[in-house]
Amino acid sequence: MTFVKINDIRAIRASLSGVEFKPETNFAVAMGRVSIQKNKDKGSSDEAQLERMEKYMGDKALVLAHEPWDVAETGSKHDKRRHFIEMLELVKTSQFTPKPIKHIVFSHQSRSNRNRESAREIENLIRSSDVTLHCVRDGLVLNRHSPFEDWLRWDIFNGLNEKFIVDHTKNVWDGIFKRLEMGLFPGKAPFGYKNHRSDALGGLSIFMLDSPECDWIREAFELMATDLYSITEVKAMLDAKHKDVEKSPDEKRLGESFREAFYYGEFEYMGQLWKGHPEYHPVLVPFGLWKKVQEVLENRIQPKVTERNHPYIGLIRCGGHLLDEEGLETEEVCGGSVTAEEKRKTLKDGSLKRHHYYRCASRRTKRCSQRSADYMKSRGVNAHYREEALETLMQEIVRKISFTTEQVGWMKALLLKHHHESSSTERQQRDALKTRYEMLFRYQERAYEDKLGGVITEEMFREKNGKWTSEREEVKARLDGLENNFDERIENGIACIELLKHAETTWKNATKEMKARIIKILVSNLVLVNGSLRYEMKKPFDVLVKGSSESEWWTRTGSNR
């Protein structure tokens, strides 16, 4: 069957097909991008991009409204793209001027973005402001009148770009996981070491001692351990001695280096301590020496002291919630510290009266509910807590552990029994450590005799002697720590027993410093929130406040010592 054309539809077909879109102006912005500064410094990718875009804009008669951006920044994290966001803001604000920018030019699409958020920002400008995107190398010109096929290309390439980043991230993490398993730090070695790609290990990056830098940092630890010199003095002495070290750490970096576990054979990554490979992560500083430096540094930390030493600073954290822009409470907990301040008031007789208040010390951008006077007033609580009110709240904690003389008697008996059991166990541990310490010393003596007799080489002696010396220092540190902890527990145990005799009376008559110590003994995780204190009772007090009879408490000892 043959149909005859009755109506002429050429006009409506032409109207639906549309005509070539012509932007309002020919003003444009352009960006050349590489991912990292190293590529920009050593490569020429950005130069090639700029040349390609310059030629294209000349052919299309586009006029730059701003000098082209030539940047090194990520394409996968939108919030980190400072230059990209700056360029888009310029395009947006220009829409309200007589000469709006209507063209955005990139060399190719992967240079524009590698994440969906950046892609959406560009799309919004195209659809809402009649902006045209030019991806020169890809031959893609995208505007809101572009055919579906061009938008499909845009979406497909965006998906591929994002997939590239996801795959690349997985590959990076696979490499990191493998290095952690092998005991190799996944990053640049600190001062005193150097990263080395071993051909014998298939190009694996390992760590080697970097002379003379390793001698510099080793001597820095030795000087610091004497506790005779400041960090400034240590650096000055070593810089004067080691002229062959071109660039030593500055004072701040040196202070940080003293804290690094990398030097004694371990390393920190993602908040966790990992063991280094015994061969490919050589020990530069013995553990005992590193530990001694930590003690020296800790002893030099001076607590911040106000005109009046407020006893409860550092004891309590803020449990308030952050407020949104409308002043409503969110789910996010502040978690800041609680600090103190002094308020002075002159009385009519001319005398000066001092009041001491505690409050949240957080300086976060978002407001903490416990720093908002209006919010706290709506809860019937002041944002500032008087010291006396805080002590009243803490007294309620002490009141829970007031016991009779009889109860204190049987609790003391049980604690003494447990003390004797612990003494026996820890005595065995100390004896084993002392035996090992003496054995290592005998090993070193024999090895020295073997070296003199020519049984072993000088190199073998140094290797074994260094290993045994390091282990002896570790054993000595464990011995010292065991004895210190043991003495501290005995002291705290005696303090607890004395406290339980007349807890509430002791509290009322105690100095403020003693009250702070009592609270530290009794509880942990002390949080101030909306006029009340939340806390966790420490052992054995968590059991004591639950059990009120001798039989009930004794039955708990199997799992709650």
Coordinates of C-alpha atoms in Angstrom, one line a residue:
M1 CA 0.0 0.0 0.0
T2 CA 1.3 3.4 -0.9
F3 CA 0.5 6.5 1.2
V4 CA 0.2 9.9 -0.3
K5 CA 1.7 13.0 1.6
I6 CA -1.3 15.1 2.5
N7 CA 0.3 17.7 4.9
D8 CA 3.6 19.6 4.7
I9 CA 5.4 19.1 8.0
R10 CA 8.8 20.6 7.1
A11 CA 8.3 23.7 9.3
I12 CA 7.4 21.8 12.5
R13 CA 10.2 19.3 11.9
A14 CA 12.7 22.2 11.6
S15 CA 11.3 23.8 14.8
L16 CA 11.8 20.6 16.8
S17 CA 15.2 19.8 15.3
G18 CA 16.3 23.2 16.5
V19 CA 19.1 25.4 15.2
E20 CA 22.8 25.7 16.2
F21 CA 23.0 27.1 19.7
K22 CA 24.8 30.4 20.0
P23 CA 25.9 31.5 23.5
E24 CA 25.2 35.1 24.6
T25 CA 28.9 36.1 24.7
N26 CA 32.3 34.6 23.6
F27 CA 33.9 35.3 27.1
A28 CA 35.6 32.1 28.5
V29 CA 37.7 30.7 31.3
A30 CA 40.2 27.8 30.9
M31 CA 42.0 25.5 33.2
G32 CA 45.0 23.2 32.8
R33 CA 45.4 20.7 35.6
V34 CA 47.7 18.0 36.9
S35 CA 47.2 15.9 40.0
I36 CA 50.3 16.7 42.0
Q37 CA 53.0 19.4 42.0
K38 CA 55.7 16.9 41.1
N39 CA 54.0 16.3 37.8
K40 CA 53.9 20.0 37.2
D41 CA 57.5 20.6 38.1
K42 CA 59.0 17.7 36.1
G43 CA 56.4 17.0 33.4
S44 CA 55.0 19.0 30.5
S45 CA 51.3 17.8 30.6
D46 CA 50.0 21.1 31.8
E47 CA 51.9 23.0 29.1
A48 CA 50.5 20.7 26.4
Q49 CA 47.0 21.3 27.7
L50 CA 47.4 25.1 27.7
E51 CA 48.8 25.1 24.1
R52 CA 45.9 22.9 22.9
M53 CA 43.3 25.1 24.6
E54 CA 44.9 28.3 23.3
K55 CA 44.8 27.1 19.7
Y56 CA 41.2 25.9 20.1
M57 CA 40.0 29.2 21.6
G58 CA 41.7 31.1 18.8
D59 CA 40.0 29.0 16.2
K60 CA 36.6 29.5 17.9
A61 CA 37.2 33.2 18.6
L62 CA 36.8 32.8 22.3
V63 CA 38.1 35.6 24.6
L64 CA 39.7 34.8 27.9
A65 CA 38.0 36.8 30.8
H66 CA 40.7 35.6 33.2
E67 CA 44.3 34.3 32.9
P68 CA 44.2 30.5 32.4
W69 CA 44.4 28.5 35.6
D70 CA 47.5 26.3 35.5
V71 CA 47.2 24.2 38.7
A72 CA 48.3 21.1 40.5
E73 CA 45.3 19.8 42.5
T74 CA 43.2 16.7 42.9
G75 CA 40.4 15.9 40.6
S76 CA 38.8 13.3 42.8
K77 CA 38.0 15.3 46.0
H78 CA 35.7 18.2 45.2
D79 CA 36.1 20.0 48.5
K80 CA 39.9 20.0 48.0
R81 CA 39.7 21.7 44.6
R82 CA 40.3 25.3 45.6
H83 CA 41.2 26.5 42.1
F84 CA 38.4 24.7 40.4
I85 CA 35.8 26.1 42.9
E86 CA 37.3 29.6 42.4
M87 CA 36.9 29.3 38.7
L88 CA 33.3 28.2 38.9
E89 CA 32.5 31.1 41.4
L90 CA 33.9 33.6 38.9
V91 CA 31.6 32.2 36.2
K92 CA 28.6 32.3 38.5
T93 CA 29.1 35.9 39.6
S94 CA 29.8 37.1 36.1
Q95 CA 26.2 36.1 35.1
F96 CA 25.0 39.3 36.8
T97 CA 27.3 41.6 34.8
P98 CA 27.0 43.1 31.3
K99 CA 29.6 40.6 30.0
P100 CA 28.8 37.2 31.5
I101 CA 31.3 34.3 31.0
K102 CA 29.5 31.6 28.9
H103 CA 32.4 29.2 28.1
I104 CA 34.4 26.8 30.2
V105 CA 37.4 25.2 28.4
F106 CA 39.4 22.1 29.4
S107 CA 41.9 20.1 27.4
H108 CA 39.9 16.9 27.9
Q109 CA 37.1 15.7 30.2
S110 CA 39.3 13.9 32.8
R111 CA 41.0 17.3 33.4
S112 CA 37.7 18.8 34.4
N113 CA 36.8 16.3 37.1
R114 CA 37.1 12.8 38.4
N115 CA 34.2 12.9 40.9
R116 CA 30.4 13.3 40.5
E117 CA 30.1 16.4 42.7
S118 CA 32.4 18.5 40.4
A119 CA 30.5 17.1 37.4
R120 CA 27.2 18.2 38.9
E121 CA 28.6 21.7 39.5
I122 CA 29.5 22.1 35.9
E123 CA 26.1 20.6 34.8
N124 CA 24.2 23.1 36.9
L125 CA 26.0 26.0 35.2
I126 CA 25.3 24.5 31.8
R127 CA 21.6 24.1 32.4
S128 CA 20.8 27.1 34.6
S129 CA 23.1 29.8 33.0
D130 CA 23.4 28.6 29.4
V131 CA 27.2 28.0 29.8
T132 CA 28.9 25.8 27.2
L133 CA 31.6 23.3 28.2
H134 CA 34.4 22.6 25.8
C135 CA 36.5 19.4 26.1
V136 CA 39.0 20.1 23.3
R137 CA 40.8 16.8 22.9
D138 CA 37.6 14.8 23.2
G139 CA 35.8 16.9 20.7
L140 CA 32.9 17.4 23.2
V141 CA 31.0 20.6 23.2
L142 CA 28.2 20.5 25.8
N143 CA 25.4 22.9 26.3
R144 CA 21.8 22.6 27.4
H145 CA 20.7 22.2 23.8
S146 CA 23.2 19.4 23.1
P147 CA 21.7 16.1 21.8
F148 CA 21.2 13.3 24.2
E149 CA 24.1 11.4 22.6
D150 CA 26.5 14.1 23.8
W151 CA 25.1 14.1 27.3
L152 CA 25.4 10.3 27.3
R153 CA 29.1 10.6 26.4
W154 CA 29.5 13.0 29.3
D155 CA 27.9 10.6 31.7
I156 CA 29.8 7.6 30.5
F157 CA 33.2 9.4 30.7
N158 CA 32.3 10.7 34.2
G159 CA 31.6 7.1 35.3
L160 CA 34.8 5.9 33.8
N161 CA 36.7 8.7 35.5
E162 CA 35.3 7.9 38.9
K163 CA 36.0 4.2 38.3
F164 CA 39.6 5.0 37.6
I165 CA 39.9 6.8 40.9
V166 CA 38.1 3.9 42.8
D167 CA 40.4 1.3 41.2
H168 CA 43.5 3.4 41.8
T169 CA 42.5 3.8 45.4
K170 CA 42.0 0.1 45.8
N171 CA 45.4 -0.6 44.2
V172 CA 47.1 1.9 46.6
W173 CA 45.5 0.3 49.7
D174 CA 46.4 -3.2 48.5
G175 CA 50.0 -2.0 48.4
I176 CA 49.7 -0.4 51.8
F177 CA 48.2 -3.5 53.3
K178 CA 51.0 -5.7 51.8
R179 CA 53.7 -3.4 53.2
L180 CA 52.0 -3.4 56.7
E181 CA 52.0 -7.2 56.6
M182 CA 55.7 -7.3 55.7
G183 CA 56.6 -4.8 58.5
L184 CA 57.4 -2.0 56.1
F185 CA 56.2 1.6 56.7
P186 CA 54.1 2.7 53.7
G187 CA 55.7 6.1 53.3
K188 CA 58.9 8.2 53.4
A189 CA 61.5 7.2 55.9
P190 CA 62.4 9.8 58.7
F191 CA 65.7 11.6 59.0
G192 CA 68.5 9.1 59.4
Y193 CA 67.1 6.6 57.0
K194 CA 66.6 6.6 53.2
N195 CA 64.1 4.7 51.0
H196 CA 65.9 2.3 48.7
R197 CA 64.4 0.2 45.9
S198 CA 66.1 -3.2 46.0
D199 CA 66.7 -4.9 42.7
A200 CA 67.3 -8.2 44.5
L201 CA 63.8 -7.9 45.9
G202 CA 62.1 -7.1 42.6
G203 CA 62.1 -3.3 43.2
L204 CA 60.6 -3.5 46.7
S205 CA 61.1 -0.2 48.6
I206 CA 63.0 -0.9 51.8
F207 CA 64.8 1.3 54.4
M208 CA 68.5 1.7 54.8
L209 CA 70.5 3.8 57.3
D210 CA 71.6 7.0 55.7
S211 CA 75.1 8.1 56.8
P212 CA 76.1 10.6 58.1
E213 CA 72.5 11.5 59.0
C214 CA 72.0 8.3 61.1
D215 CA 75.0 9.2 63.3
W216 CA 73.5 12.7 63.8
I217 CA 70.1 11.5 65.0
R218 CA 71.6 8.6 67.1
E219 CA 73.9 11.1 69.0
A220 CA 70.8 13.4 69.4
F221 CA 69.1 10.6 71.3
E222 CA 72.2 9.9 73.4
L223 CA 72.5 13.6 74.3
M224 CA 68.8 14.0 75.1
A225 CA 68.8 11.0 77.4
T226 CA 71.4 12.7 79.7
D227 CA 68.7 15.3 80.5
L228 CA 71.5 17.9 80.5
Y229 CA 70.6 19.7 77.3
S230 CA 67.6 21.3 75.6
I231 CA 66.5 20.4 72.1
T232 CA 67.9 23.8 70.9
E233 CA 71.3 22.9 72.5
V234 CA 71.3 19.4 71.1
K235 CA 70.7 20.6 67.6
A236 CA 73.4 23.4 67.9
M237 CA 76.0 20.9 69.2
L238 CA 75.4 18.3 66.5
D239 CA 75.3 20.9 63.7
A240 CA 78.6 22.2 64.8
K241 CA 80.1 18.7 65.0
H242 CA 78.6 17.1 61.8
K243 CA 79.4 19.6 59.1
D244 CA 78.9 16.9 56.5
V245 CA 75.1 16.8 57.2
E246 CA 73.6 19.2 54.7
K247 CA 70.2 19.6 56.2
S248 CA 69.4 18.6 59.7
P249 CA 65.9 18.7 61.3
D250 CA 64.8 22.1 62.7
E251 CA 64.0 22.2 66.4
K252 CA 60.3 21.5 66.0
R253 CA 60.9 18.5 63.7
L254 CA 63.7 17.2 66.0
G255 CA 61.3 17.3 69.0
E256 CA 58.8 15.2 66.9
S257 CA 61.6 12.8 65.9
F258 CA 62.4 12.0 69.5
R259 CA 58.8 10.6 69.7
E260 CA 59.0 8.4 66.6
A261 CA 59.0 4.6 67.2
F262 CA 60.5 4.2 63.8
Y263 CA 64.0 4.6 65.3
Y264 CA 63.8 1.5 67.6
G265 CA 62.2 -0.7 65.0
E266 CA 58.5 -0.1 65.0
F267 CA 56.3 2.5 63.2
E268 CA 52.9 4.2 63.7
Y269 CA 50.3 4.1 61.0
M270 CA 46.5 4.8 61.1
G271 CA 46.8 5.3 64.9
Q272 CA 48.3 1.8 65.5
L273 CA 51.8 0.6 66.3
W274 CA 53.3 -1.9 63.9
K275 CA 56.5 -4.0 64.1
G276 CA 59.1 -3.2 61.5
H277 CA 60.8 -5.9 59.4
P278 CA 64.0 -7.0 61.3
E279 CA 66.1 -6.8 58.1
Y280 CA 64.6 -4.2 55.9
H281 CA 63.8 -1.7 58.7
P282 CA 67.1 -1.6 60.7
V283 CA 67.1 -0.4 64.3
L284 CA 68.9 2.9 64.7
V285 CA 68.3 3.6 68.4
P286 CA 68.0 0.8 71.1
F287 CA 64.6 0.7 72.7
G288 CA 66.0 1.4 76.2
L289 CA 67.6 4.6 74.9
W290 CA 64.4 5.7 73.2
K291 CA 62.4 5.0 76.3
K292 CA 64.8 7.0 78.4
V293 CA 64.3 10.0 76.1
Q294 CA 60.5 9.7 76.4
E295 CA 60.9 9.9 80.2
V296 CA 63.1 13.0 79.9
L297 CA 60.6 14.7 77.6
E298 CA 57.6 13.8 79.8
N299 CA 59.3 15.2 82.9
R300 CA 59.9 18.5 81.0
I301 CA 56.2 19.0 80.2
Q302 CA 55.0 21.7 82.6
P303 CA 51.3 21.9 83.4
K304 CA 49.5 25.1 82.5
V305 CA 49.1 27.1 85.7
T306 CA 46.7 30.0 86.2
E307 CA 47.1 32.7 88.8
R308 CA 45.1 30.3 91.0
N309 CA 45.8 26.6 90.5
H310 CA 42.3 25.3 89.8
P311 CA 42.3 21.7 91.1
Y312 CA 39.6 20.2 88.8
I313 CA 41.1 21.3 85.4
G314 CA 41.8 18.3 83.2
L315 CA 39.5 16.1 85.3
I316 CA 36.2 16.6 83.5
R317 CA 35.1 16.6 79.8
C318 CA 32.1 18.5 78.3
G319 CA 29.1 16.3 77.4
G320 CA 27.1 19.0 75.7
H321 CA 25.9 18.7 72.1
L322 CA 26.7 21.0 69.2
L323 CA 24.0 23.4 68.1
D324 CA 22.9 24.0 64.5
E325 CA 22.5 27.4 62.9
E326 CA 19.0 27.7 64.4
G327 CA 20.2 27.0 67.9
L328 CA 18.8 23.4 68.0
E329 CA 20.7 20.5 69.6
T330 CA 22.3 18.1 67.1
E331 CA 23.5 14.5 67.7
E332 CA 27.2 15.5 67.7
V333 CA 28.7 15.5 71.2
C334 CA 31.2 18.4 72.0
G335 CA 33.7 16.3 74.0
G336 CA 35.9 19.3 74.8
S337 CA 37.7 19.8 78.1
V338 CA 36.2 21.7 81.0
T339 CA 38.3 24.7 82.1
A340 CA 38.1 27.2 84.9
E341 CA 38.2 31.0 85.3
E342 CA 38.2 33.5 88.1
K343 CA 35.7 36.3 88.4
R344 CA 36.4 39.2 90.8
K345 CA 33.8 41.5 92.4
T346 CA 34.5 44.6 94.5
L347 CA 32.2 44.8 97.5
K348 CA 30.9 48.0 99.1
D349 CA 33.5 48.0 101.8
G350 CA 36.2 48.0 99.1
S351 CA 37.3 44.4 99.6
L352 CA 37.7 42.0 96.7
K353 CA 35.7 38.8 96.5
R354 CA 36.8 36.0 94.1
H355 CA 34.5 33.4 92.5
H356 CA 35.7 30.5 90.5
Y357 CA 33.7 29.1 87.6
Y358 CA 34.1 26.0 85.4
R359 CA 32.8 25.9 81.8
C360 CA 33.3 24.2 78.5
A361 CA 36.6 25.3 76.9
S362 CA 35.7 24.2 73.3
R363 CA 36.5 26.8 70.6
R364 CA 35.0 24.9 67.8
T365 CA 33.2 26.8 65.0
K366 CA 29.9 25.3 65.9
R367 CA 28.6 26.3 69.3
C368 CA 28.5 23.9 72.2
S369 CA 25.1 23.8 74.0
Q370 CA 26.9 24.2 77.3
R371 CA 28.6 27.4 76.1
S372 CA 25.2 28.9 75.1
A373 CA 23.8 30.9 78.0
D374 CA 20.3 31.0 76.3
Y375 CA 20.2 27.3 75.7
M376 CA 21.4 26.4 79.2
K377 CA 18.9 28.9 80.7
S378 CA 16.1 27.0 78.8
R379 CA 17.3 23.9 80.6
G380 CA 17.2 25.7 84.0
V381 CA 21.0 25.5 84.3
N382 CA 23.8 28.0 84.2
A383 CA 26.5 27.8 81.5
H384 CA 29.1 28.5 84.2
Y385 CA 29.4 26.2 87.2
R386 CA 30.6 27.6 90.5
E387 CA 33.4 25.5 92.0
E388 CA 31.2 24.8 95.1
A389 CA 28.4 23.5 92.9
L390 CA 30.8 21.2 91.1
E391 CA 32.1 19.8 94.5
T392 CA 28.5 19.1 95.5
L393 CA 28.0 17.0 92.4
M394 CA 31.2 15.1 93.1
Q395 CA 30.3 14.5 96.7
E396 CA 27.4 12.4 95.5
I397 CA 29.9 10.0 94.0
V398 CA 31.8 9.7 97.3
R399 CA 28.5 9.2 99.2
K400 CA 27.9 5.9 97.3
I401 CA 30.9 4.2 98.7
S402 CA 30.4 5.0 102.4
F403 CA 30.6 1.6 104.3
T404 CA 30.5 0.4 107.8
T405 CA 33.6 -0.6 109.8
E406 CA 32.7 -4.2 109.4
Q407 CA 32.3 -4.0 105.6
V408 CA 35.6 -2.2 105.3
G409 CA 37.2 -5.0 107.4
W410 CA 36.3 -7.8 105.1
M411 CA 37.0 -5.8 102.0
K412 CA 40.4 -5.0 103.3
A413 CA 41.0 -8.7 104.0
L414 CA 40.1 -9.6 100.4
L415 CA 42.3 -6.9 98.9
L416 CA 45.2 -8.1 101.0
K417 CA 44.6 -11.7 99.9
H418 CA 44.6 -10.6 96.3
H419 CA 47.7 -8.5 97.0
H420 CA 49.6 -11.6 98.2
E421 CA 48.4 -13.6 95.1
S422 CA 49.5 -10.8 92.8
S423 CA 52.8 -10.5 94.7
S424 CA 53.6 -14.2 94.0
T425 CA 52.7 -13.9 90.3
E426 CA 54.7 -10.7 89.7
R427 CA 57.6 -12.1 91.8
Q428 CA 57.8 -14.9 89.3
Q429 CA 57.7 -12.5 86.4
R430 CA 60.5 -10.4 87.9
D431 CA 62.6 -13.5 88.6
A432 CA 62.2 -14.7 84.9
L433 CA 63.2 -11.2 83.6
K434 CA 66.2 -11.0 85.9
T435 CA 67.3 -14.5 84.8
R436 CA 67.0 -13.5 81.1
Y437 CA 68.9 -10.3 81.8
E438 CA 71.8 -12.1 83.4
M439 CA 71.8 -14.8 80.7
L440 CA 72.1 -12.1 78.0
F441 CA 75.1 -10.6 79.8
R442 CA 76.8 -14.0 79.9
Y443 CA 76.1 -14.4 76.1
Q444 CA 77.9 -11.1 75.5
E445 CA 80.9 -12.1 77.7
R446 CA 81.3 -15.4 75.8
A447 CA 80.9 -13.7 72.4
Y448 CA 83.7 -11.2 73.4
E449 CA 86.0 -14.1 74.4
D450 CA 85.2 -15.9 71.1
K451 CA 86.0 -12.7 69.1
L452 CA 89.4 -12.4 70.9
G453 CA 90.1 -16.1 70.2
G454 CA 89.2 -15.7 66.6
V455 CA 86.2 -18.1 66.8
I456 CA 83.9 -15.4 65.4
T457 CA 84.5 -12.4 63.2
E458 CA 84.4 -8.8 64.3
E459 CA 81.3 -8.2 62.2
M460 CA 79.5 -11.2 63.7
F461 CA 80.4 -10.0 67.2
R462 CA 79.0 -6.6 66.6
E463 CA 75.8 -7.9 65.2
K464 CA 75.1 -10.3 68.0
N465 CA 76.3 -7.9 70.7
G466 CA 74.1 -5.2 69.4
K467 CA 71.1 -7.5 69.4
W468 CA 71.7 -8.7 72.9
T469 CA 72.4 -5.2 74.2
S470 CA 69.1 -4.0 72.7
E471 CA 67.2 -6.9 74.3
R472 CA 68.9 -6.3 77.7
E473 CA 67.7 -2.7 77.6
E474 CA 64.1 -3.9 76.8
V475 CA 64.2 -6.4 79.7
K476 CA 65.5 -3.7 82.1
A477 CA 62.7 -1.3 81.0
R478 CA 60.1 -4.0 81.6
L479 CA 61.6 -4.7 85.0
D480 CA 61.5 -1.1 86.0
G481 CA 58.0 -0.7 84.7
L482 CA 56.8 -3.8 86.6
E483 CA 58.3 -2.6 89.9
N484 CA 56.9 1.0 89.4
N485 CA 53.4 -0.2 88.6
F486 CA 53.5 -2.6 91.6
D487 CA 54.5 0.1 94.0
E488 CA 51.8 2.4 92.6
R489 CA 49.1 -0.2 93.0
I490 CA 50.1 -0.8 96.6
E491 CA 50.0 3.0 97.3
N492 CA 46.6 3.4 95.6
G493 CA 45.3 0.3 97.4
I494 CA 46.2 1.7 100.8
A495 CA 44.7 5.1 99.9
C496 CA 41.4 3.3 98.8
I497 CA 41.2 1.4 102.1
E498 CA 41.7 4.6 104.1
L499 CA 39.2 6.4 102.0
L500 CA 36.5 3.7 102.6
K501 CA 36.7 4.0 106.4
H502 CA 35.0 7.4 106.5
A503 CA 34.5 8.4 102.8
E504 CA 32.1 11.2 103.2
T505 CA 33.8 12.7 106.3
T506 CA 37.2 12.4 104.5
W507 CA 35.7 14.3 101.6
K508 CA 34.3 17.1 103.6
N509 CA 37.6 17.8 105.4
A510 CA 39.8 17.3 102.4
T511 CA 41.6 20.1 100.6
K512 CA 40.6 20.8 97.0
E513 CA 43.7 19.0 95.7
M514 CA 42.9 16.0 97.8
K515 CA 39.3 16.0 96.5
A516 CA 40.6 15.9 93.0
R517 CA 42.8 12.9 93.8
I518 CA 39.9 11.1 95.5
I519 CA 37.7 11.5 92.4
K520 CA 40.6 10.3 90.1
I521 CA 40.9 7.1 92.3
L522 CA 37.1 6.4 92.2
V523 CA 35.9 7.2 88.7
S524 CA 36.9 7.5 85.1
N525 CA 35.3 9.2 82.0
L526 CA 33.9 12.1 84.1
V527 CA 31.5 14.1 81.9
L528 CA 29.6 17.3 82.8
V529 CA 26.3 17.6 81.0
N530 CA 23.3 19.9 81.7
G531 CA 24.0 20.3 85.5
S532 CA 24.9 16.7 86.2
L533 CA 28.0 14.4 86.2
R534 CA 28.2 11.1 84.3
Y535 CA 31.0 8.7 85.1
E536 CA 32.2 5.1 85.3
M537 CA 33.2 3.6 88.6
K538 CA 36.7 2.1 88.6
K539 CA 37.4 -1.4 89.9
P540 CA 36.9 -2.5 92.6
F541 CA 34.5 0.4 93.4
D542 CA 32.1 -0.6 90.7
V543 CA 31.6 -3.9 92.5
L544 CA 31.5 -2.3 96.0
V545 CA 28.7 0.1 95.2
K546 CA 26.6 -2.9 93.8
G547 CA 27.3 -5.4 96.5
S548 CA 26.4 -4.5 100.1
S549 CA 27.0 -7.8 101.8
E550 CA 30.2 -9.8 102.4
S551 CA 28.8 -13.0 100.8
E552 CA 27.7 -11.2 97.7
W553 CA 31.0 -9.4 97.2
W554 CA 33.1 -12.5 97.8
T555 CA 31.2 -14.4 95.2
R556 CA 32.2 -11.8 92.6
T557 CA 35.9 -12.2 93.1
G558 CA 36.3 -14.9 90.5
S559 CA 35.8 -12.5 87.6
N560 CA 36.1 -9.0 89.2
R561 CA 39.4 -8.9 91.0

